[in-house]
Tab-separated table of C-alpha atoms in Angstrom:
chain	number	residue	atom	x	y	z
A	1	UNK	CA	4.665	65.570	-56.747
A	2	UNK	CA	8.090	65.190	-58.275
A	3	UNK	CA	7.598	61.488	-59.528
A	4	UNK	CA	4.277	63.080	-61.374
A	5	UNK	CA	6.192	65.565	-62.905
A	6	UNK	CA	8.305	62.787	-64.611
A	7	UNK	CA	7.742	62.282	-68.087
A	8	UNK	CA	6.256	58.453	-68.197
A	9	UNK	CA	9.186	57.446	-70.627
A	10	UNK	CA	11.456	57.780	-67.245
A	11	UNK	CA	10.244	54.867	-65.596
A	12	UNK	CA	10.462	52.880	-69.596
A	13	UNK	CA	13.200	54.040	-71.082
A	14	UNK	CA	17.119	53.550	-69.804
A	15	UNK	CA	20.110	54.625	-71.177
A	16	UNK	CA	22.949	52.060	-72.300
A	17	UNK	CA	25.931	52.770	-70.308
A	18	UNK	CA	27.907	52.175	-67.199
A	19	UNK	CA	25.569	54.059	-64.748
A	20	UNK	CA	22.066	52.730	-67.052
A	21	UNK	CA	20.665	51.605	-63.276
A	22	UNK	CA	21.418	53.798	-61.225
A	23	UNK	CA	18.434	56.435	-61.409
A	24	UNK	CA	15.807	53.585	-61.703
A	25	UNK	CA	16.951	51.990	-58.856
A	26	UNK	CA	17.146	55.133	-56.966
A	27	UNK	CA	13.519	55.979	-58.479
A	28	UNK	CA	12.831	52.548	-57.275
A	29	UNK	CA	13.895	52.989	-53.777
A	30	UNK	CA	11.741	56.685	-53.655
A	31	UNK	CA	8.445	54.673	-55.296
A	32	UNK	CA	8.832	51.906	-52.506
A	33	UNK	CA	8.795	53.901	-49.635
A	34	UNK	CA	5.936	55.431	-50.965
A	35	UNK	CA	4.058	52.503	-51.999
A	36	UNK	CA	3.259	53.618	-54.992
A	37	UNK	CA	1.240	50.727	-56.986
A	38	UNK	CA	1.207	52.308	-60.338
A	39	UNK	CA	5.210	53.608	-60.737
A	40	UNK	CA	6.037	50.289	-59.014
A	41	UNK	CA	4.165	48.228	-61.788
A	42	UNK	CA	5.795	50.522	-64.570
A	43	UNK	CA	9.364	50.158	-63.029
A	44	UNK	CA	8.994	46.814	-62.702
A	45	UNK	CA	8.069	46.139	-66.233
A	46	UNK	CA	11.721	47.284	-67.315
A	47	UNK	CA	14.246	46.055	-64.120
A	48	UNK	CA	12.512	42.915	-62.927
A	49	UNK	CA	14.691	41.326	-66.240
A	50	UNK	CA	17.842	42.501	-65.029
A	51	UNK	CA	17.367	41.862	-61.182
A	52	UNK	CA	20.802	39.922	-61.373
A	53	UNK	CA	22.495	42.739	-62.256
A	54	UNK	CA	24.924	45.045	-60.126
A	55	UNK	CA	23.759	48.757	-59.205
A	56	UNK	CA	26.962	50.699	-60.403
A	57	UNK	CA	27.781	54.478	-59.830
A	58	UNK	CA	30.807	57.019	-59.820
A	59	UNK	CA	31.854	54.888	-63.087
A	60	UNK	CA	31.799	51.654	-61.606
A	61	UNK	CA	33.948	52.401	-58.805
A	62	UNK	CA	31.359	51.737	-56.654
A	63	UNK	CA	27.655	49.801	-56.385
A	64	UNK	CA	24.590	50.554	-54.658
A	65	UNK	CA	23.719	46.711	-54.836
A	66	UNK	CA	21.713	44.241	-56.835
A	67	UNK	CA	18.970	45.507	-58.624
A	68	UNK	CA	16.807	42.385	-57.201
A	69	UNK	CA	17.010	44.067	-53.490
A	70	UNK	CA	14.848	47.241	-55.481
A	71	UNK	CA	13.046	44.987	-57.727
A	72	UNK	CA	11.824	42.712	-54.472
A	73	UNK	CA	10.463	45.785	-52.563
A	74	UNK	CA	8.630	46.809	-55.897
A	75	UNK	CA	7.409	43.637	-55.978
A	76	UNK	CA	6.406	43.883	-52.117
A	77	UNK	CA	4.506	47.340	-53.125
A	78	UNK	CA	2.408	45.406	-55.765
A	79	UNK	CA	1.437	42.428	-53.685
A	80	UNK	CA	3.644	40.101	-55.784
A	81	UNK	CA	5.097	38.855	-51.981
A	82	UNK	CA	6.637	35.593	-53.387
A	83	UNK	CA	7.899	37.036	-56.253
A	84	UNK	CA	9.573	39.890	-53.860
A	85	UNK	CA	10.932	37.312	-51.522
A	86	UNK	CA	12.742	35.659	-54.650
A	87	UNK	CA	14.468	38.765	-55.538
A	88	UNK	CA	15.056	39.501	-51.882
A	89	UNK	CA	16.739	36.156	-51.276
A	90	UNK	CA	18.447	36.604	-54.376
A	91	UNK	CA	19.839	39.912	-53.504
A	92	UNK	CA	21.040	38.792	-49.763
A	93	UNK	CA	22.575	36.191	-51.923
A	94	UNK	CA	24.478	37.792	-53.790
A	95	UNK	CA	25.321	41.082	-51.114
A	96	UNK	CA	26.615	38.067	-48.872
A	97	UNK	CA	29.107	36.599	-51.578
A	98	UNK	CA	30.779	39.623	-52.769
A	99	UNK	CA	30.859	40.565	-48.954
A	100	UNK	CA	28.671	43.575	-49.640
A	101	UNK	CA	27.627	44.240	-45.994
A	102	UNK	CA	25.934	47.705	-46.027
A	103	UNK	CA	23.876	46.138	-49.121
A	104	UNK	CA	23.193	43.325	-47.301
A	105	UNK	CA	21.732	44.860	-44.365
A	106	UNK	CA	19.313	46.253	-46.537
A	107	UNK	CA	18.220	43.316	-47.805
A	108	UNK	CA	18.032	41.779	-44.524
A	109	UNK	CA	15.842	45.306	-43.393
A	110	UNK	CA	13.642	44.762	-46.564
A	111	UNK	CA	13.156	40.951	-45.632
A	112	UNK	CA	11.290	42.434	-42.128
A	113	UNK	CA	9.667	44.941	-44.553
A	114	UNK	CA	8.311	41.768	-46.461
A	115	UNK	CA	7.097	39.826	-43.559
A	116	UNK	CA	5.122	42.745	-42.035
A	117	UNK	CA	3.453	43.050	-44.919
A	118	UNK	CA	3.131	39.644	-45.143
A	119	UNK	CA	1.588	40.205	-41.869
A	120	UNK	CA	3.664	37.833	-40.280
A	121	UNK	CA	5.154	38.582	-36.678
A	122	UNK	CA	8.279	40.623	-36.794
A	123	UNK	CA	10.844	39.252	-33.856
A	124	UNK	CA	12.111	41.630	-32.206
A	125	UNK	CA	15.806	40.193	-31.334
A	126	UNK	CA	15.969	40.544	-35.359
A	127	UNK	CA	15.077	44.002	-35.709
A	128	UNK	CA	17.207	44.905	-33.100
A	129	UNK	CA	20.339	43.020	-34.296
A	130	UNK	CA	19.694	44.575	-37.469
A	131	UNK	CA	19.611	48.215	-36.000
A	132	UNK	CA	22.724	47.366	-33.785
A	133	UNK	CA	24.505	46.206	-37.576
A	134	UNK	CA	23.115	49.168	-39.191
A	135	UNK	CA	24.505	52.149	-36.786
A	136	UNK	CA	27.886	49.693	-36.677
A	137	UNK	CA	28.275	50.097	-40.365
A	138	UNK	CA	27.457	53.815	-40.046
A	139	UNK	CA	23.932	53.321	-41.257
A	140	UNK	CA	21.615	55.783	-39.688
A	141	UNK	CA	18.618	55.728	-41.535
A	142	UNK	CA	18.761	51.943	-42.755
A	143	UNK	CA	18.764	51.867	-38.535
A	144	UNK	CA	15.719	54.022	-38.105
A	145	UNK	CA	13.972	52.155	-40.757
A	146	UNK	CA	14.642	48.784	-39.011
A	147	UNK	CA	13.767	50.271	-35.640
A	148	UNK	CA	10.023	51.525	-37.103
A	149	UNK	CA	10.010	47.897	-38.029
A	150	UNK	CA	9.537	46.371	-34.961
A	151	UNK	CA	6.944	49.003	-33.295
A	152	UNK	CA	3.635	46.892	-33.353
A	153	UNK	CA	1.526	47.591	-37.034
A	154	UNK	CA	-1.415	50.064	-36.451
């Protein structure tokens, strides 16, 4: 109900400034665990140009990662699966060189996302790694996520 009480210009129309990705990508992250097909096709019309760009908040002090790791599950929602695996990639890229491990996790969590949907089989030893790395780094719900991951698809 609350992303269809957004105006549409919301998921168009950003800002210029220092924090100008912040809300999409957090809209972003909200529309992809929904799997919502039509805000996912309307935010990735405006990020998917910029998905080598850094997530910035608190005046660039700190990031919330690439903008590929939100534009790859956007592109997972819409069935665009090599496309998301691109940005993915991309993302873990990146998240690995600038030694970004929480947002690297993600990606890596997102990856598994991708290949269930994929409907490829999810190991098991990975999943679990990644929910071992996840409560390590103080990463609850990235760890419940990645646990839910490896229960068997229904």
């Amino acid at each position: 109900e609350l992303l269809d009480s957004m105006p549409d210009a919301a998921f168009t129309e950003i800002s210029e400034g220092p924090l100008q990705f912040l809300t999409p990508s957090l809209m972003a992250d909200a529309v992809a665990h929904l799997d919502d097909v039509c805000r996912a096709e309307q935010l990735l019309g405006f990020l998917e140009p910029f998905a080598d760009r850094l997530v910035n908040f608190s005046a660039g002090l700190h990031y919330h990662g690439w903008l590929g790791y939100h534009v790859g599950r956007l592109c997972r929602v819409v069935g665009r699966h090599d496309d998301a695996r691109r940005h993915l990639d991309g993302a873990l890229d990146r998240c690995a060189r600038s030694e970004a491990r929480p947002a690297e996790l993600r990606c890596r969590v997102a990856l598994v996302e991708l290949d269930r949907a994929e409907g490829r089989a999810v190991d098991t030893g990975v999943t679990s790694a990644l929910v071992d790395d996840a409560v390590a780094s103080g990463l609850v719900n990235l760890a419940d996520q990645a646990s839910r991951l490896a229960a068997p698809s229904i």
